[in-house]
Amino acid sequence: MRIQPVSGALAKLHSQHAVRCMRAFLGLLATAALVFSLPSAAEETWPGGPVKVIVPHPAGGPADQIARVTANELSKMLGQPFVVDNRAGGGSLDRCACRGRSQA
């Protein structure tokens, strides 16, 4: 079986489809180039200041000790200071009020 060449209206339709596909591809390529050329938000240092770790138990207990060891290791790994803030009775501490007073 021999394949017939496309002619007439069908050829014009095929050509228009090819042009639309090429335009879509070039648009996608331009968008990708733009996105990858922008500076990445991940390049910023996180966090910008000390990190406050709120421990809902009094100082000196096991939770405080674990928080301090963890904060120390995180500080070494990330290069940012971690501050442990003990709040006695923090089990009933209103987390929204704490979050509202935070700077971030």
Tab-separated table of N, CA, C and O in Angstrom:
chain	number	residue	atom	x	y	z
A	1	MET	N	0.839	-1.165	0.000
A	1	MET	CA	0.000	0.000	0.000
A	1	MET	C	0.889	1.234	0.000
A	1	MET	O	1.820	1.332	0.790
A	2	ARG	N	0.557	2.138	-0.853
A	2	ARG	CA	1.328	3.354	-1.015
A	2	ARG	C	0.656	4.497	-0.262
A	2	ARG	O	-0.560	4.670	-0.330
A	3	ILE	N	1.458	5.287	0.470
A	3	ILE	CA	0.925	6.421	1.231
A	3	ILE	C	0.809	7.611	0.293
A	3	ILE	O	1.764	7.980	-0.382
A	4	GLN	N	-0.377	8.204	0.256
A	4	GLN	CA	-0.629	9.344	-0.611
A	4	GLN	C	-0.128	10.619	0.056
A	4	GLN	O	-0.292	10.796	1.264
A	5	PRO	N	0.498	11.518	-0.683
A	5	PRO	CA	0.924	12.791	-0.104
A	5	PRO	C	-0.289	13.627	0.289
A	5	PRO	O	-1.340	13.550	-0.326
A	6	VAL	N	-0.119	14.402	1.344
A	6	VAL	CA	-1.202	15.245	1.839
A	6	VAL	C	-1.279	16.474	0.947
A	6	VAL	O	-0.281	17.123	0.666
A	7	SER	N	-2.493	16.812	0.516
A	7	SER	CA	-2.632	17.969	-0.362
A	7	SER	C	-3.911	18.728	-0.037
A	7	SER	O	-4.795	18.235	0.659
A	8	GLY	N	-3.986	19.949	-0.509
A	8	GLY	CA	-5.193	20.752	-0.393
A	8	GLY	C	-5.434	21.239	1.021
A	8	GLY	O	-4.523	21.664	1.741
A	9	ALA	N	-6.703	21.167	1.452
A	9	ALA	CA	-7.133	21.688	2.751
A	9	ALA	C	-6.490	20.899	3.893
A	9	ALA	O	-6.160	21.460	4.938
A	10	LEU	N	-6.309	19.602	3.680
A	10	LEU	CA	-5.701	18.772	4.712
A	10	LEU	C	-4.248	19.177	4.946
A	10	LEU	O	-3.784	19.214	6.090
A	11	ALA	N	-3.533	19.521	3.911
A	11	ALA	CA	-2.144	19.968	4.045
A	11	ALA	C	-2.076	21.277	4.817
A	11	ALA	O	-1.200	21.495	5.656
A	12	LYS	N	-3.026	22.180	4.525
A	12	LYS	CA	-3.055	23.470	5.222
A	12	LYS	C	-3.342	23.267	6.711
A	12	LYS	O	-2.715	23.873	7.574
A	13	LEU	N	-4.291	22.382	7.028
A	13	LEU	CA	-4.628	22.088	8.416
A	13	LEU	C	-3.438	21.469	9.140
A	13	LEU	O	-3.124	21.825	10.271
A	14	HIS	N	-2.758	20.560	8.463
A	14	HIS	CA	-1.576	19.917	9.051
A	14	HIS	C	-0.479	20.943	9.321
A	14	HIS	O	0.169	20.926	10.364
A	15	SER	N	-0.290	21.866	8.414
A	15	SER	CA	0.721	22.910	8.561
A	15	SER	C	0.386	23.830	9.733
A	15	SER	O	1.259	24.209	10.517
A	16	GLN	N	-0.891	24.205	9.864
A	16	GLN	CA	-1.314	25.076	10.968
A	16	GLN	C	-1.112	24.378	12.313
A	16	GLN	O	-0.683	24.998	13.287
A	17	HIS	N	-1.411	23.100	12.353
A	17	HIS	CA	-1.227	22.336	13.594
A	17	HIS	C	0.256	22.277	13.962
A	17	HIS	O	0.629	22.439	15.134
A	18	ALA	N	1.100	22.077	12.973
A	18	ALA	CA	2.539	22.026	13.224
A	18	ALA	C	3.045	23.365	13.748
A	18	ALA	O	3.879	23.412	14.669
A	19	VAL	N	2.541	24.458	13.211
A	19	VAL	CA	2.958	25.787	13.666
A	19	VAL	C	2.504	26.016	15.110
A	19	VAL	O	3.269	26.518	15.944
A	20	ARG	N	1.267	25.617	15.432
A	20	ARG	CA	0.778	25.767	16.818
A	20	ARG	C	1.596	24.936	17.793
A	20	ARG	O	1.919	25.392	18.892
A	21	CYS	N	1.938	23.734	17.395
A	21	CYS	CA	2.760	22.881	18.263
A	21	CYS	C	4.146	23.483	18.474
A	21	CYS	O	4.676	23.472	19.590
A	22	MET	N	4.722	24.024	17.418
A	22	MET	CA	6.036	24.633	17.523
A	22	MET	C	5.988	25.863	18.424
A	22	MET	O	6.873	26.077	19.251
A	23	ARG	N	4.951	26.683	18.286
A	23	ARG	CA	4.809	27.864	19.145
A	23	ARG	C	4.649	27.460	20.603
A	23	ARG	O	5.229	28.081	21.501
A	24	ALA	N	3.848	26.421	20.861
A	24	ALA	CA	3.655	25.953	22.234
A	24	ALA	C	4.970	25.443	22.813
A	24	ALA	O	5.315	25.735	23.961
A	25	PHE	N	5.716	24.712	22.003
A	25	PHE	CA	7.004	24.187	22.456
A	25	PHE	C	7.979	25.315	22.756
A	25	PHE	O	8.662	25.309	23.775
A	26	LEU	N	8.057	26.299	21.866
A	26	LEU	CA	8.967	27.422	22.091
A	26	LEU	C	8.544	28.250	23.307
A	26	LEU	O	9.394	28.742	24.050
A	27	GLY	N	7.238	28.399	23.522
A	27	GLY	CA	6.756	29.101	24.714
A	27	GLY	C	7.148	28.365	25.982
A	27	GLY	O	7.583	28.967	26.965
A	28	LEU	N	7.005	27.053	25.952
A	28	LEU	CA	7.394	26.236	27.100
A	28	LEU	C	8.894	26.326	27.348
A	28	LEU	O	9.347	26.459	28.490
A	29	LEU	N	9.660	26.302	26.279
A	29	LEU	CA	11.113	26.401	26.391
A	29	LEU	C	11.527	27.765	26.960
A	29	LEU	O	12.395	27.845	27.835
A	30	ALA	N	10.874	28.836	26.504
A	30	ALA	CA	11.184	30.178	27.016
A	30	ALA	C	10.815	30.302	28.485
A	30	ALA	O	11.551	30.896	29.283
A	31	THR	N	9.676	29.730	28.872
A	31	THR	CA	9.255	29.767	30.279
A	31	THR	C	10.244	29.005	31.159
A	31	THR	O	10.622	29.473	32.232
A	32	ALA	N	10.669	27.843	30.704
A	32	ALA	CA	11.637	27.057	31.476
A	32	ALA	C	12.955	27.813	31.614
A	32	ALA	O	13.564	27.827	32.692
A	33	ALA	N	13.395	28.465	30.545
A	33	ALA	CA	14.644	29.232	30.610
A	33	ALA	C	14.521	30.380	31.603
A	33	ALA	O	15.449	30.670	32.364
A	34	LEU	N	13.357	31.033	31.618
A	34	LEU	CA	13.137	32.136	32.546
A	34	LEU	C	13.129	31.652	33.992
A	34	LEU	O	13.759	32.244	34.869
A	35	VAL	N	12.432	30.555	34.235
A	35	VAL	CA	12.331	30.031	35.605
A	35	VAL	C	13.705	29.604	36.121
A	35	VAL	O	14.069	29.901	37.258
A	36	PHE	N	14.490	28.927	35.299
A	36	PHE	CA	15.783	28.447	35.760
A	36	PHE	C	16.834	29.543	35.842
A	36	PHE	O	17.859	29.377	36.488
A	37	SER	N	16.589	30.677	35.189
A	37	SER	CA	17.557	31.763	35.271
A	37	SER	C	17.327	32.660	36.479
A	37	SER	O	18.198	33.425	36.861
A	38	LEU	N	16.133	32.587	37.087
A	38	LEU	CA	15.839	33.400	38.273
A	38	LEU	C	16.608	32.865	39.473
A	38	LEU	O	16.831	31.661	39.598
A	39	PRO	N	17.006	33.746	40.390
A	39	PRO	CA	17.680	33.250	41.596
A	39	PRO	C	16.719	32.400	42.419
A	39	PRO	O	15.553	32.721	42.556
A	40	SER	N	17.249	31.351	42.926
A	40	SER	CA	16.424	30.411	43.685
A	40	SER	C	16.197	30.902	45.104
A	40	SER	O	17.075	31.454	45.749
A	41	ALA	N	14.980	30.697	45.598
A	41	ALA	CA	14.673	31.067	46.974
A	41	ALA	C	15.393	30.150	47.956
A	41	ALA	O	15.627	30.511	49.100
A	42	ALA	N	15.771	28.963	47.499
A	42	ALA	CA	16.474	28.018	48.366
A	42	ALA	C	17.912	28.455	48.639
A	42	ALA	O	18.542	27.944	49.547
A	43	GLU	N	18.414	29.400	47.852
A	43	GLU	CA	19.781	29.852	48.067
A	43	GLU	C	19.903	30.778	49.267
A	43	GLU	O	20.992	31.017	49.759
A	44	GLU	N	18.781	31.325	49.715
A	44	GLU	CA	18.823	32.202	50.880
A	44	GLU	C	19.141	31.368	52.114
A	44	GLU	O	18.779	30.210	52.214
A	45	THR	N	19.815	32.000	53.066
A	45	THR	CA	20.119	31.269	54.290
A	45	THR	C	18.867	31.204	55.149
A	45	THR	O	18.180	32.194	55.345
A	46	TRP	N	18.554	30.031	55.605
A	46	TRP	CA	17.420	29.858	56.499
A	46	TRP	C	17.953	29.343	57.795
A	46	TRP	O	18.794	28.454	57.799
A	47	PRO	N	17.506	29.777	58.836
A	47	PRO	CA	16.657	30.938	59.088
A	47	PRO	C	17.501	32.204	59.124
A	47	PRO	O	18.728	32.144	59.224
A	48	GLY	N	16.859	33.343	59.132
A	48	GLY	CA	17.563	34.607	59.137
A	48	GLY	C	18.090	34.996	60.496
A	48	GLY	O	18.939	35.866	60.621
A	49	GLY	N	17.630	34.379	61.543
A	49	GLY	CA	18.058	34.703	62.901
A	49	GLY	C	17.997	33.472	63.783
A	49	GLY	O	17.834	32.357	63.305
A	50	PRO	N	18.109	33.660	65.097
A	50	PRO	CA	18.054	32.510	66.003
A	50	PRO	C	16.693	31.818	65.955
A	50	PRO	O	15.669	32.459	65.790
A	51	VAL	N	16.716	30.507	66.113
A	51	VAL	CA	15.494	29.714	66.130
A	51	VAL	C	15.119	29.456	67.576
A	51	VAL	O	15.948	28.984	68.361
A	52	LYS	N	13.884	29.768	67.929
A	52	LYS	CA	13.425	29.551	69.298
A	52	LYS	C	12.696	28.211	69.375
A	52	LYS	O	11.739	27.980	68.662
A	53	VAL	N	13.187	27.336	70.244
A	53	VAL	CA	12.556	26.044	70.487
A	53	VAL	C	11.802	26.154	71.803
A	53	VAL	O	12.417	26.346	72.851
A	54	ILE	N	10.483	26.047	71.748
A	54	ILE	CA	9.670	26.167	72.961
A	54	ILE	C	9.440	24.780	73.537
A	54	ILE	O	8.902	23.895	72.873
A	55	VAL	N	9.880	24.595	74.791
A	55	VAL	CA	9.709	23.328	75.503
A	55	VAL	C	8.618	23.536	76.547
A	55	VAL	O	8.776	24.367	77.436
A	56	PRO	N	7.508	22.805	76.453
A	56	PRO	CA	6.391	23.027	77.374
A	56	PRO	C	6.563	22.359	78.732
A	56	PRO	O	5.601	21.846	79.305
A	57	HIS	N	7.776	22.344	79.263
A	57	HIS	CA	8.065	21.733	80.566
A	57	HIS	C	9.095	22.599	81.289
A	57	HIS	O	9.846	23.339	80.658
A	58	PRO	N	9.187	22.480	82.612
A	58	PRO	CA	10.163	23.290	83.343
A	58	PRO	C	11.598	22.887	83.008
A	58	PRO	O	11.875	21.775	82.565
A	59	ALA	N	12.508	23.825	83.238
A	59	ALA	CA	13.929	23.580	82.958
A	59	ALA	C	14.488	22.495	83.866
A	59	ALA	O	14.080	22.346	85.017
A	60	GLY	N	15.443	21.745	83.349
A	60	GLY	CA	16.128	20.725	84.142
A	60	GLY	C	15.545	19.338	83.993
A	60	GLY	O	16.168	18.362	84.402
A	61	GLY	N	14.381	19.203	83.416
A	61	GLY	CA	13.754	17.887	83.255
A	61	GLY	C	14.273	17.177	82.023
A	61	GLY	O	15.096	17.702	81.259
A	62	PRO	N	13.803	15.953	81.809
A	62	PRO	CA	14.267	15.184	80.652
A	62	PRO	C	13.925	15.851	79.317
A	62	PRO	O	14.725	15.821	78.383
A	63	ALA	N	12.760	16.471	79.214
A	63	ALA	CA	12.378	17.134	77.965
A	63	ALA	C	13.322	18.303	77.671
A	63	ALA	O	13.714	18.529	76.521
A	64	ASP	N	13.706	19.015	78.729
A	64	ASP	CA	14.626	20.143	78.569
A	64	ASP	C	16.000	19.650	78.113
A	64	ASP	O	16.611	20.226	77.214
A	65	GLN	N	16.474	18.575	78.706
A	65	GLN	CA	17.785	18.044	78.348
A	65	GLN	C	17.807	17.563	76.898
A	65	GLN	O	18.755	17.838	76.157
A	66	ILE	N	16.760	16.864	76.491
A	66	ILE	CA	16.685	16.384	75.107
A	66	ILE	C	16.627	17.568	74.144
A	66	ILE	O	17.299	17.579	73.107
A	67	ALA	N	15.849	18.583	74.487
A	67	ALA	CA	15.737	19.770	73.628
A	67	ALA	C	17.068	20.489	73.500
A	67	ALA	O	17.438	20.948	72.419
A	68	ARG	N	17.810	20.583	74.595
A	68	ARG	CA	19.095	21.285	74.551
A	68	ARG	C	20.139	20.522	73.732
A	68	ARG	O	20.889	21.120	72.962
A	69	VAL	N	20.182	19.202	73.870
A	69	VAL	CA	21.122	18.399	73.082
A	69	VAL	C	20.758	18.486	71.594
A	69	VAL	O	21.623	18.679	70.731
A	70	THR	N	19.457	18.377	71.303
A	70	THR	CA	19.007	18.470	69.916
A	70	THR	C	19.299	19.853	69.334
A	70	THR	O	19.769	19.972	68.196
A	71	ALA	N	19.030	20.902	70.105
A	71	ALA	CA	19.290	22.267	69.639
A	71	ALA	C	20.776	22.481	69.385
A	71	ALA	O	21.158	23.132	68.408
A	72	ASN	N	21.615	21.927	70.237
A	72	ASN	CA	23.058	22.051	70.054
A	72	ASN	C	23.512	21.377	68.761
A	72	ASN	O	24.307	21.940	68.001
A	73	GLU	N	23.014	20.173	68.507
A	73	GLU	CA	23.392	19.452	67.288
A	73	GLU	C	22.870	20.174	66.041
A	73	GLU	O	23.565	20.272	65.039
A	74	LEU	N	21.626	20.659	66.099
A	74	LEU	CA	21.075	21.393	64.961
A	74	LEU	C	21.869	22.663	64.692
A	74	LEU	O	22.087	23.049	63.547
A	75	SER	N	22.294	23.316	65.757
A	75	SER	CA	23.088	24.530	65.621
A	75	SER	C	24.407	24.239	64.911
A	75	SER	O	24.844	24.999	64.047
A	76	LYS	N	25.026	23.115	65.246
A	76	LYS	CA	26.273	22.723	64.592
A	76	LYS	C	26.030	22.390	63.123
A	76	LYS	O	26.808	22.779	62.253
A	77	MET	N	24.948	21.659	62.842
A	77	MET	CA	24.671	21.222	61.482
A	77	MET	C	24.270	22.381	60.568
A	77	MET	O	24.710	22.449	59.421
A	78	LEU	N	23.421	23.285	61.050
A	78	LEU	CA	22.871	24.344	60.207
A	78	LEU	C	23.609	25.665	60.309
A	78	LEU	O	23.375	26.566	59.517
A	79	GLY	N	24.455	25.798	61.322
A	79	GLY	CA	25.199	27.034	61.469
A	79	GLY	C	24.358	28.201	61.954
A	79	GLY	O	24.726	29.350	61.759
A	80	GLN	N	23.230	27.918	62.562
A	80	GLN	CA	22.350	28.952	63.105
A	80	GLN	C	22.138	28.675	64.591
A	80	GLN	O	22.060	27.522	65.004
A	81	PRO	N	22.038	29.730	65.403
A	81	PRO	CA	21.806	29.498	66.833
A	81	PRO	C	20.374	29.024	67.107
A	81	PRO	O	19.429	29.509	66.499
A	82	PHE	N	20.253	28.067	68.001
A	82	PHE	CA	18.956	27.573	68.451
A	82	PHE	C	18.837	27.897	69.935
A	82	PHE	O	19.730	27.564	70.711
A	83	VAL	N	17.756	28.549	70.329
A	83	VAL	CA	17.543	28.977	71.706
A	83	VAL	C	16.403	28.149	72.291
A	83	VAL	O	15.311	28.096	71.721
A	84	VAL	N	16.650	27.494	73.425
A	84	VAL	CA	15.620	26.694	74.089
A	84	VAL	C	14.895	27.585	75.081
A	84	VAL	O	15.505	28.194	75.954
A	85	ASP	N	13.567	27.660	74.934
A	85	ASP	CA	12.728	28.482	75.793
A	85	ASP	C	11.786	27.556	76.562
A	85	ASP	O	10.880	26.963	75.980
A	86	ASN	N	12.048	27.401	77.870
A	86	ASN	CA	11.211	26.533	78.701
A	86	ASN	C	9.995	27.313	79.189
A	86	ASN	O	10.122	28.420	79.707
A	87	ARG	N	8.826	26.723	79.033
A	87	ARG	CA	7.579	27.316	79.520
A	87	ARG	C	6.904	26.303	80.440
A	87	ARG	O	6.294	25.340	79.969
A	88	ALA	N	7.058	26.511	81.725
A	88	ALA	CA	6.423	25.597	82.681
A	88	ALA	C	4.916	25.661	82.503
A	88	ALA	O	4.341	26.729	82.321
A	89	GLY	N	4.280	24.511	82.540
A	89	GLY	CA	2.840	24.459	82.338
A	89	GLY	C	2.474	24.653	80.883
A	89	GLY	O	1.356	25.014	80.555
A	90	GLY	N	3.412	24.405	80.006
A	90	GLY	CA	3.189	24.637	78.586
A	90	GLY	C	2.252	23.649	77.932
A	90	GLY	O	1.851	23.851	76.794
A	91	GLY	N	1.895	22.591	78.661
A	91	GLY	CA	0.932	21.652	78.099
A	91	GLY	C	-0.398	22.329	77.849
A	91	GLY	O	-1.141	21.960	76.952
A	92	SER	N	-0.700	23.342	78.651
A	92	SER	CA	-1.942	24.087	78.455
A	92	SER	C	-1.668	25.457	77.829
A	92	SER	O	-2.539	26.303	77.783
A	93	LEU	N	-0.441	25.665	77.361
A	93	LEU	CA	-0.041	26.935	76.771
A	93	LEU	C	-0.808	27.174	75.472
A	93	LEU	O	-0.957	26.287	74.651
A	94	ASP	N	-1.311	28.372	75.336
A	94	ASP	CA	-2.025	28.709	74.120
A	94	ASP	C	-1.011	28.923	73.001
A	94	ASP	O	-0.284	29.905	72.982
A	95	ARG	N	-0.944	27.976	72.078
A	95	ARG	CA	0.046	28.048	71.013
A	95	ARG	C	-0.186	29.231	70.084
A	95	ARG	O	0.743	29.780	69.515
A	96	CYS	N	-1.417	29.628	69.932
A	96	CYS	CA	-1.712	30.777	69.065
A	96	CYS	C	-1.114	32.057	69.649
A	96	CYS	O	-0.622	32.905	68.919
A	97	ALA	N	-1.171	32.202	70.967
A	97	ALA	CA	-0.612	33.398	71.595
A	97	ALA	C	0.899	33.421	71.419
A	97	ALA	O	1.481	34.462	71.163
A	98	CYS	N	1.535	32.257	71.529
A	98	CYS	CA	2.982	32.167	71.324
A	98	CYS	C	3.339	32.516	69.896
A	98	CYS	O	4.266	33.260	69.645
A	99	ARG	N	2.596	31.992	68.979
A	99	ARG	CA	2.853	32.235	67.556
A	99	ARG	C	2.609	33.699	67.220
A	99	ARG	O	3.327	34.282	66.433
A	100	GLY	N	1.628	34.303	67.842
A	100	GLY	CA	1.318	35.696	67.577
A	100	GLY	C	2.429	36.633	68.027
A	100	GLY	O	2.635	37.690	67.443
A	101	ARG	N	3.148	36.244	69.057
A	101	ARG	CA	4.248	37.090	69.565
A	101	ARG	C	5.547	36.847	68.819
A	101	ARG	O	6.505	37.581	68.999
A	102	SER	N	5.598	35.799	67.973
A	102	SER	CA	6.849	35.531	67.269
A	102	SER	C	7.064	36.570	66.168
A	102	SER	O	6.136	37.204	65.711
A	103	GLN	N	8.305	36.721	65.762
A	103	GLN	CA	8.635	37.752	64.787
A	103	GLN	C	8.403	37.303	63.366
A	103	GLN	O	8.290	38.112	62.470
A	104	ALA	N	8.372	36.004	63.114
A	104	ALA	CA	8.172	35.515	61.736
A	104	ALA	C	6.755	35.298	61.527
A	104	ALA	O	5.891	35.553	61.017
